[in-house]
CSV table of C-alpha atoms in Angstrom, one decimal:
chain,number,residue,atom,x,y,z
A,1,MET,CA,0.0,0.0,0.0
A,2,THR,CA,2.8,2.4,0.9
A,3,GLY,CA,4.6,2.1,-2.4
A,4,GLU,CA,1.4,1.9,-4.4
A,5,VAL,CA,0.1,5.3,-3.1
A,6,LYS,CA,3.5,6.9,-3.7
A,7,GLN,CA,3.8,5.6,-7.2
A,8,ARG,CA,0.2,6.8,-8.0
A,9,LYS,CA,1.2,10.3,-7.1
A,10,ILE,CA,4.0,10.7,-9.6
A,11,GLU,CA,1.9,8.9,-12.2
A,12,HIS,CA,-0.9,11.4,-11.8
A,13,VAL,CA,1.5,14.4,-12.3
A,14,ASN,CA,3.2,12.8,-15.3
A,15,ILE,CA,-0.2,12.0,-17.0
A,16,ALA,CA,-1.6,15.5,-16.2
A,17,LEU,CA,1.5,17.2,-17.8
A,18,GLY,CA,1.9,14.8,-20.7
A,19,GLN,CA,-1.6,13.8,-21.8
A,20,ASP,CA,-4.8,15.5,-22.8
A,21,ILE,CA,-7.2,14.6,-19.9
A,22,SER,CA,-9.6,17.6,-20.2
A,23,VAL,CA,-13.3,17.1,-20.0
A,24,ALA,CA,-14.8,16.8,-23.4
A,25,GLN,CA,-17.7,19.1,-22.4
A,26,ARG,CA,-16.1,22.3,-21.2
A,27,ALA,CA,-17.1,24.3,-18.1
A,28,ASN,CA,-19.3,26.6,-20.3
A,29,TRP,CA,-17.9,29.8,-18.8
A,30,ASN,CA,-18.9,31.7,-22.0
A,31,ASP,CA,-22.6,31.1,-20.9
A,32,VAL,CA,-21.9,33.8,-18.2
A,33,GLN,CA,-21.8,37.3,-19.7
A,34,PHE,CA,-21.3,40.6,-17.9
A,35,VAL,CA,-23.4,43.6,-18.8
A,36,HIS,CA,-20.8,46.0,-20.1
A,37,GLN,CA,-20.5,49.4,-18.4
A,38,ALA,CA,-19.5,52.1,-21.0
A,39,LEU,CA,-18.7,54.6,-18.3
A,40,PRO,CA,-17.5,52.4,-15.4
A,41,GLU,CA,-16.1,55.4,-13.4
A,42,ILE,CA,-13.4,53.1,-11.9
A,43,ASP,CA,-9.6,53.4,-12.3
A,44,LEU,CA,-8.1,50.1,-13.2
A,45,ASP,CA,-5.1,50.6,-10.9
A,46,GLU,CA,-7.3,51.4,-8.0
A,47,ILE,CA,-9.4,48.2,-8.0
A,48,ASP,CA,-9.3,46.4,-4.7
A,49,THR,CA,-9.0,42.6,-5.1
A,50,SER,CA,-8.7,41.7,-1.5
A,51,VAL,CA,-11.1,39.2,0.0
A,52,ASN,CA,-11.9,37.5,3.4
A,53,PHE,CA,-12.0,33.7,3.5
A,54,LEU,CA,-12.8,31.8,6.7
A,55,GLY,CA,-11.6,34.8,8.7
A,56,HIS,CA,-8.4,35.3,6.8
A,57,SER,CA,-7.6,38.2,4.6
A,58,LEU,CA,-6.2,37.4,1.2
A,59,ARG,CA,-4.8,39.9,-1.4
A,60,TYR,CA,-6.6,38.2,-4.3
A,61,PRO,CA,-9.6,35.8,-4.6
A,62,ILE,CA,-7.3,33.2,-6.2
A,63,PHE,CA,-6.9,29.7,-4.9
A,64,ILE,CA,-4.0,27.6,-6.0
A,65,SER,CA,-5.9,24.4,-6.1
A,66,SER,CA,-4.9,21.2,-4.2
A,67,LEU,CA,-2.5,19.6,-6.5
A,68,THR,CA,0.3,17.3,-5.5
A,69,GLY,CA,2.7,15.9,-3.0
A,70,GLY,CA,3.7,12.3,-1.9
A,71,HIS,CA,6.7,11.8,-4.1
A,72,GLN,CA,10.2,13.4,-4.0
A,73,ASP,CA,10.0,14.3,-7.6
A,74,VAL,CA,7.1,16.8,-7.0
A,75,THR,CA,8.7,18.6,-4.1
A,76,SER,CA,10.0,21.4,-6.4
A,77,ILE,CA,6.4,21.9,-7.7
A,78,ASN,CA,5.1,22.5,-4.2
A,79,ARG,CA,8.0,24.7,-3.4
A,80,ASN,CA,7.3,27.0,-6.4
A,81,LEU,CA,3.6,27.1,-5.6
A,82,ALA,CA,4.3,27.9,-2.0
A,83,ARG,CA,6.7,30.8,-2.8
A,84,ALA,CA,4.2,32.3,-5.2
A,85,ALA,CA,1.3,31.9,-2.7
A,86,GLU,CA,3.3,33.7,-0.1
A,87,HIS,CA,4.4,36.5,-2.4
A,88,TYR,CA,0.9,37.2,-3.7
A,89,GLY,CA,-1.1,36.6,-0.6
A,90,LEU,CA,-3.1,33.6,-1.9
A,91,ALA,CA,-4.7,30.5,-0.5
A,92,LEU,CA,-2.9,27.3,-1.3
A,93,GLY,CA,-3.9,23.6,-1.0
A,94,VAL,CA,-1.8,20.5,-1.1
A,95,GLY,CA,-2.7,17.3,-2.8
A,96,SER,CA,-4.1,14.3,-0.9
A,97,GLN,CA,-1.8,13.6,2.1
A,98,ARG,CA,-2.7,9.9,2.2
A,99,ALA,CA,0.8,9.1,0.8
A,100,ALA,CA,2.5,10.8,3.7
A,101,ILE,CA,0.2,9.3,6.3
A,102,VAL,CA,1.1,5.8,5.2
A,103,ASN,CA,4.7,6.6,4.3
A,104,PRO,CA,6.6,9.2,6.4
A,105,ASP,CA,9.4,9.3,3.9
A,106,VAL,CA,7.5,11.7,1.7
A,107,ILE,CA,6.3,14.1,4.4
A,108,SER,CA,8.9,16.7,3.1
A,109,SER,CA,7.1,16.9,-0.2
A,110,TYR,CA,4.1,18.5,1.6
A,111,ALA,CA,5.9,20.2,4.5
A,112,ILE,CA,7.9,22.3,2.1
A,113,THR,CA,4.9,24.4,1.5
A,114,ARG,CA,4.9,25.8,5.0
A,115,GLU,CA,8.7,26.2,4.9
A,116,HIS,CA,8.4,28.6,1.9
A,117,ALA,CA,5.0,30.1,2.8
A,118,PRO,CA,5.1,30.9,6.5
A,119,ASN,CA,2.1,33.3,6.4
A,120,THR,CA,0.0,31.7,3.7
A,121,PHE,CA,-3.4,30.3,4.2
A,122,LEU,CA,-2.6,26.6,3.7
A,123,ILE,CA,-5.2,23.8,3.3
A,124,ALA,CA,-4.5,20.2,4.3
A,125,ASN,CA,-6.1,17.4,2.3
A,126,ILE,CA,-7.5,14.0,3.0
A,127,GLY,CA,-10.1,11.8,1.2
A,128,ALA,CA,-13.6,11.1,2.2
A,129,PRO,CA,-13.3,7.4,1.2
A,130,GLN,CA,-10.4,7.1,3.7
A,131,LEU,CA,-12.7,8.2,6.5
A,132,ILE,CA,-14.5,4.8,6.4
A,133,ALA,CA,-13.3,1.2,6.3
A,134,GLN,CA,-12.3,-0.1,2.9
A,135,PRO,CA,-11.5,-3.7,1.9
A,136,ARG,CA,-7.8,-3.0,1.9
A,137,HIS,CA,-7.4,-0.5,4.8
A,138,ALA,CA,-9.0,0.7,8.0
A,139,PRO,CA,-10.4,4.3,8.2
A,140,PHE,CA,-8.1,7.1,9.2
A,141,THR,CA,-8.0,7.8,12.9
A,142,ILE,CA,-8.4,11.3,14.3
A,143,GLU,CA,-4.7,11.2,15.2
A,144,GLN,CA,-3.8,10.5,11.5
A,145,VAL,CA,-6.0,13.4,10.4
A,146,GLU,CA,-4.4,15.7,12.9
A,147,HIS,CA,-1.0,14.5,11.7
A,148,ALA,CA,-1.9,15.7,8.2
A,149,ILE,CA,-2.9,19.1,9.5
A,150,ALA,CA,0.3,19.5,11.6
A,151,MET,CA,2.4,18.3,8.7
A,152,ILE,CA,1.9,21.6,6.9
A,153,GLY,CA,0.7,23.8,9.8
A,154,ALA,CA,-2.6,24.0,8.0
A,155,ASN,CA,-5.2,26.8,8.5
A,156,ALA,CA,-8.0,24.5,7.2
A,157,LEU,CA,-8.6,20.9,6.2
A,158,ALA,CA,-10.1,19.9,2.9
A,159,VAL,CA,-11.9,16.6,2.7
A,160,HIS,CA,-12.0,15.6,-1.0
A,161,MET,CA,-15.0,13.7,-2.3
A,162,ASN,CA,-13.8,11.7,-5.3
A,163,SER,CA,-16.2,8.8,-5.7
A,164,LEU,CA,-16.0,9.2,-9.5
A,165,GLN,CA,-12.2,8.9,-9.5
A,166,GLU,CA,-12.2,5.9,-7.1
A,167,ALA,CA,-14.8,4.1,-9.3
A,168,THR,CA,-12.5,4.5,-12.3
A,169,GLN,CA,-9.2,3.8,-10.5
A,170,PRO,CA,-7.6,0.4,-10.9
A,171,GLU,CA,-7.0,0.1,-7.1
A,172,GLY,CA,-9.8,2.5,-6.1
A,173,ASP,CA,-11.6,2.5,-2.8
A,174,ARG,CA,-15.2,2.0,-3.9
A,175,ARG,CA,-17.1,1.9,-0.7
A,176,ALA,CA,-19.0,5.1,0.1
A,177,LEU,CA,-21.7,4.2,2.6
A,178,GLY,CA,-21.1,6.1,5.8
A,179,GLU,CA,-19.0,8.9,4.4
A,180,ALA,CA,-21.5,11.6,5.5
A,181,ALA,CA,-21.6,10.3,9.1
A,182,ALA,CA,-17.8,10.1,9.2
A,183,LEU,CA,-17.5,13.7,7.9
A,184,LYS,CA,-19.9,14.9,10.5
A,185,THR,CA,-17.9,13.2,13.2
A,186,LEU,CA,-14.7,14.7,11.8
A,187,THR,CA,-16.0,18.3,11.8
A,188,SER,CA,-16.9,17.9,15.4
A,189,LEU,CA,-13.5,16.7,16.4
A,190,VAL,CA,-11.0,18.9,14.6
A,191,ASP,CA,-10.3,22.5,15.8
A,192,LEU,CA,-10.1,24.2,12.4
A,193,ALA,CA,-12.4,24.7,9.5
A,194,VAL,CA,-13.3,21.8,7.2
A,195,ILE,CA,-13.8,22.4,3.5
A,196,ALA,CA,-15.7,19.8,1.5
A,197,LYS,CA,-14.0,19.5,-1.8
A,198,GLU,CA,-15.3,17.8,-5.0
A,199,THR,CA,-12.6,16.8,-7.5
A,200,GLY,CA,-14.2,17.3,-10.9
A,201,ALA,CA,-17.9,16.2,-10.8
A,202,GLY,CA,-19.5,19.2,-9.1
A,203,VAL,CA,-21.9,19.7,-6.2
A,204,CYS,CA,-25.7,19.9,-6.5
A,205,ARG,CA,-27.9,21.8,-4.1
A,206,GLU,CA,-29.1,18.7,-2.2
A,207,GLN,CA,-25.5,17.6,-1.6
A,208,ALA,CA,-24.6,21.2,-0.6
A,209,LEU,CA,-27.3,21.1,2.1
A,210,LEU,CA,-26.1,17.7,3.2
A,211,LEU,CA,-22.6,19.0,3.5
A,212,ARG,CA,-23.7,21.9,5.6
A,213,SER,CA,-25.5,19.6,7.9
A,214,CYS,CA,-22.3,17.7,8.3
A,215,GLY,CA,-20.7,20.8,9.7
A,216,VAL,CA,-18.4,21.9,6.9
A,217,ALA,CA,-17.3,25.5,6.9
A,218,ALA,CA,-17.0,25.9,3.1
A,219,ILE,CA,-17.5,24.0,-0.2
A,220,ASP,CA,-15.1,23.7,-3.1
A,221,VAL,CA,-17.5,22.8,-5.9
A,222,GLY,CA,-14.9,21.1,-8.1
A,223,GLY,CA,-17.2,21.1,-11.1
A,224,ALA,CA,-16.8,19.4,-14.5
A,225,GLY,CA,-14.9,21.4,-17.1
A,226,GLY,CA,-11.2,21.1,-16.3
A,227,SER,CA,-9.0,18.0,-16.0
A,228,SER,CA,-10.9,14.7,-15.9
A,229,MET,CA,-9.9,12.3,-13.2
A,230,PRO,CA,-11.6,9.4,-15.0
A,231,ALA,CA,-9.5,10.2,-18.1
A,232,MET,CA,-6.4,10.2,-15.9
A,233,GLU,CA,-7.2,6.9,-14.4
A,234,ALA,CA,-8.0,5.5,-17.8
A,235,GLU,CA,-4.4,6.2,-18.8
A,236,ARG,CA,-3.2,4.4,-15.7
A,237,SER,CA,-5.5,1.4,-16.4
A,238,LYS,CA,-4.2,1.3,-20.0
A,239,ALA,CA,-0.6,1.0,-18.8
A,240,ARG,CA,-1.6,-1.9,-16.5
A,241,GLY,CA,-3.6,-3.7,-19.2
A,242,ASP,CA,-6.8,-3.3,-17.2
A,243,GLU,CA,-9.3,-2.8,-20.1
A,244,LYS,CA,-12.4,-3.1,-18.0
A,245,THR,CA,-11.5,-0.3,-15.7
A,246,ARG,CA,-10.1,1.8,-18.6
A,247,ASN,CA,-13.3,1.6,-20.5
A,248,ILE,CA,-15.3,2.7,-17.4
A,249,GLY,CA,-12.9,5.7,-17.1
A,250,LEU,CA,-13.4,6.6,-20.8
A,251,LEU,CA,-17.2,6.3,-20.6
A,252,PHE,CA,-17.4,8.6,-17.6
A,253,ARG,CA,-14.7,11.1,-18.8
A,254,ASP,CA,-17.1,14.0,-19.0
A,255,TRP,CA,-19.5,13.0,-16.1
A,256,GLY,CA,-20.5,15.7,-13.7
A,257,ILE,CA,-22.1,19.1,-13.1
A,258,ALA,CA,-20.4,22.0,-14.9
A,259,THR,CA,-18.7,24.4,-12.6
A,260,PRO,CA,-20.9,27.5,-13.2
A,261,VAL,CA,-24.0,25.4,-12.5
A,262,SER,CA,-22.4,24.0,-9.4
A,263,ILE,CA,-21.7,27.4,-7.9
A,264,VAL,CA,-25.4,28.4,-8.3
A,265,GLU,CA,-26.6,25.0,-7.0
A,266,ALA,CA,-24.2,25.0,-4.0
A,267,SER,CA,-25.1,28.6,-3.1
A,268,VAL,CA,-28.3,27.4,-1.4
A,269,ALA,CA,-26.2,26.2,1.5
A,270,HIS,CA,-25.1,29.9,2.2
A,271,LEU,CA,-21.5,28.8,2.8
A,272,PRO,CA,-18.3,30.3,1.3
A,273,LEU,CA,-17.7,28.7,-2.0
A,274,ILE,CA,-14.5,27.9,-3.9
A,275,SER,CA,-14.9,27.6,-7.7
A,276,THR,CA,-12.6,25.0,-9.2
A,277,GLY,CA,-13.0,23.1,-12.4
A,278,GLY,CA,-12.1,24.5,-15.8
A,279,VAL,CA,-11.1,28.0,-14.6
A,280,ARG,CA,-8.5,29.0,-17.0
A,281,ASN,CA,-8.1,32.8,-16.8
A,282,GLY,CA,-9.0,36.0,-14.9
A,283,LEU,CA,-12.3,36.4,-16.8
A,284,ASP,CA,-13.4,32.9,-15.8
A,285,MET,CA,-12.5,33.9,-12.2
A,286,ALA,CA,-14.6,37.1,-12.5
A,287,ARG,CA,-17.5,35.0,-13.8
A,288,ALA,CA,-17.2,32.6,-10.9
A,289,LEU,CA,-17.2,35.4,-8.4
A,290,SER,CA,-20.2,37.1,-10.0
A,291,LEU,CA,-22.1,33.8,-9.6
A,292,GLY,CA,-21.4,33.7,-5.9
A,293,ALA,CA,-18.0,32.1,-5.4
A,294,THR,CA,-15.7,33.6,-2.7
A,295,LEU,CA,-12.5,32.2,-4.3
A,296,ALA,CA,-11.8,30.9,-7.7
A,297,GLY,CA,-9.1,28.3,-8.2
A,298,MET,CA,-7.1,26.7,-10.9
A,299,GLY,CA,-5.2,23.4,-10.9
A,300,PHE,CA,-3.6,22.4,-14.2
A,301,PRO,CA,-2.3,25.8,-15.3
A,302,PHE,CA,-0.5,26.2,-11.9
A,303,LEU,CA,0.8,22.6,-12.1
A,304,LYS,CA,2.2,23.2,-15.6
A,305,ALA,CA,3.8,26.6,-14.6
A,306,ALA,CA,5.2,25.2,-11.3
A,307,SER,CA,6.8,22.2,-13.1
A,308,GLU,CA,8.8,24.8,-15.1
A,309,SER,CA,9.8,27.4,-12.5
A,310,TYR,CA,8.8,29.8,-9.8
A,311,ASP,CA,9.1,32.7,-12.3
A,312,ALA,CA,6.6,30.9,-14.6
A,313,VAL,CA,4.1,30.7,-11.7
A,314,CYS,CA,4.5,34.4,-11.1
A,315,GLU,CA,4.1,35.3,-14.7
A,316,LEU,CA,0.9,33.3,-14.8
A,317,LEU,CA,-0.4,35.1,-11.7
A,318,GLU,CA,0.4,38.5,-13.1
A,319,THR,CA,-1.6,37.6,-16.2
A,320,ILE,CA,-4.5,36.3,-14.2
A,321,VAL,CA,-4.6,39.4,-11.9
A,322,ALA,CA,-4.5,41.7,-14.9
A,323,GLN,CA,-7.4,39.9,-16.6
A,324,LEU,CA,-9.5,39.8,-13.4
A,325,LYS,CA,-9.1,43.6,-12.9
A,326,VAL,CA,-10.1,44.4,-16.5
A,327,ALA,CA,-13.2,42.2,-16.1
A,328,MET,CA,-14.0,44.0,-12.8
A,329,GLN,CA,-13.5,47.5,-14.3
A,330,LEU,CA,-15.7,46.8,-17.4
A,331,SER,CA,-18.4,45.4,-15.3
A,332,GLY,CA,-18.3,48.4,-12.9
A,333,ALA,CA,-16.9,46.6,-9.9
A,334,ALA,CA,-14.2,48.3,-7.8
A,335,THR,CA,-14.2,45.5,-5.2
A,336,ILE,CA,-14.8,41.8,-5.0
A,337,ALA,CA,-18.0,42.5,-3.0
A,338,GLN,CA,-19.2,44.7,-5.9
A,339,ILE,CA,-18.5,42.1,-8.6
A,340,ARG,CA,-21.0,39.8,-6.8
A,341,GLN,CA,-23.6,42.5,-7.4
A,342,THR,CA,-22.9,43.1,-11.1
A,343,ASP,CA,-25.5,42.4,-13.7
A,344,ILE,CA,-24.8,39.2,-15.5
A,345,VAL,CA,-26.8,37.3,-18.2
A,346,VAL,CA,-26.6,33.5,-18.2
A,347,THR,CA,-27.3,31.7,-21.5
A,348,GLY,CA,-26.8,28.4,-23.2
A,349,GLY,CA,-26.6,25.1,-21.5
A,350,THR,CA,-26.0,26.7,-18.1
A,351,ARG,CA,-29.3,28.5,-18.3
A,352,ASN,CA,-31.1,25.4,-19.5
A,353,TRP,CA,-29.8,23.4,-16.6
A,354,LEU,CA,-30.6,26.0,-14.0
A,355,THR,CA,-34.1,26.6,-15.5
A,356,MET,CA,-34.9,22.9,-15.4
A,357,ARG,CA,-33.7,22.7,-11.8
A,358,GLY,CA,-35.9,25.6,-10.7
A,359,PHE,CA,-33.5,28.5,-10.5
A,360,GLU,CA,-35.5,30.9,-12.7
A,361,GLU,CA,-35.8,33.6,-10.0
A,362,GLU,CA,-32.1,33.4,-9.3
A,363,LEU,CA,-31.4,33.9,-13.1
A,364,LYS,CA,-33.7,36.9,-13.3
A,365,SER,CA,-32.1,38.4,-10.2
A,366,MET,CA,-28.6,38.0,-11.6
A,367,ALA,CA,-29.5,40.0,-14.7
A,368,GLN,CA,-31.1,42.8,-12.8
A,369,ARG,CA,-29.0,43.3,-9.6
A,370,ARG,CA,-27.5,46.7,-10.5
A,371,TRP,CA,-30.6,47.8,-12.4
A,372,SER,CA,-32.8,47.2,-9.4
A,373,HIS,CA,-30.4,49.2,-7.2
A,374,ALA,CA,-30.3,52.0,-9.8
A,375,GLN,CA,-34.1,52.1,-9.8
A,376,ASN,CA,-34.2,52.6,-6.1
A,377,LEU,CA,-32.0,55.6,-6.4
A,378,LEU,CA,-34.3,57.4,-8.9
């Protein structure tokens, strides 16, 4: 088990960097359109991008999504990400820490984040399937969970929900019964905020309410639209000659709820939301924020940049920040709070889904937020 988990970590990184594992049906960010403000009356350089997340002040609403760790070869990636997060005042998540819990030899690949980001909001990461008994291992104990938190001096704990990945993984943990109860117990035992994190299949409103009842402090919607974990696992199954599991991975490659839809659905829980899944630029981030997200995160673009150098990560962030500020100015938003009140029009498949799911009033409100306020001033 120890060597298996460690090997899986480096395989995931190599496949993500070397193969096209994107979701065939994209996140549909173009369905979310801002109502352009011809006279925005906002100076671009004066825009305030700061945001508060779980009681912590961040310079930008940008989350470097939970990516990697668990193998010596990815230590430099986490170092580059940590340095950038510290410099720009961002939130940073590490990949699943299961590898270090079962193999102390790879702890340094995670711990390096705190070493290079002493003031950064760091998010530890464990899996929901590992909170319950599986055929090949016992559930994590609270001591093991606390070990993961202490390993990086975490400010919060993400519990990733990856049933889709586990079902398409050659050695996946396929039991799921009891995860909600285990999550509820966990939130009552740990002293810091727990974030429920999907990993590419999205969160619907019913599950968002269930997660709230389990005591989570925030939700990372992890919608469909970015990298596909089933596609990644299909590549691993192919290398092992496991055609049955590979075919399941290929069939479910684009399974899930698109990220823009997930934000609206999950907003019914009235918890802080992180938007991950197919976010590729600052405009996508602005769209996510306008839909109700508190933070917007990216995975693959940061992974690619961090595999090159620290400077590449900084260059990517400078581009994203510039794009985000332009979107804010042109939509008439001088602050992150204001961009959540901008008028947006939702079209296409996103609108169709939300209409079928009974979000008609929310769609109407999004298109008339600023207009309604202007009418009150007349």
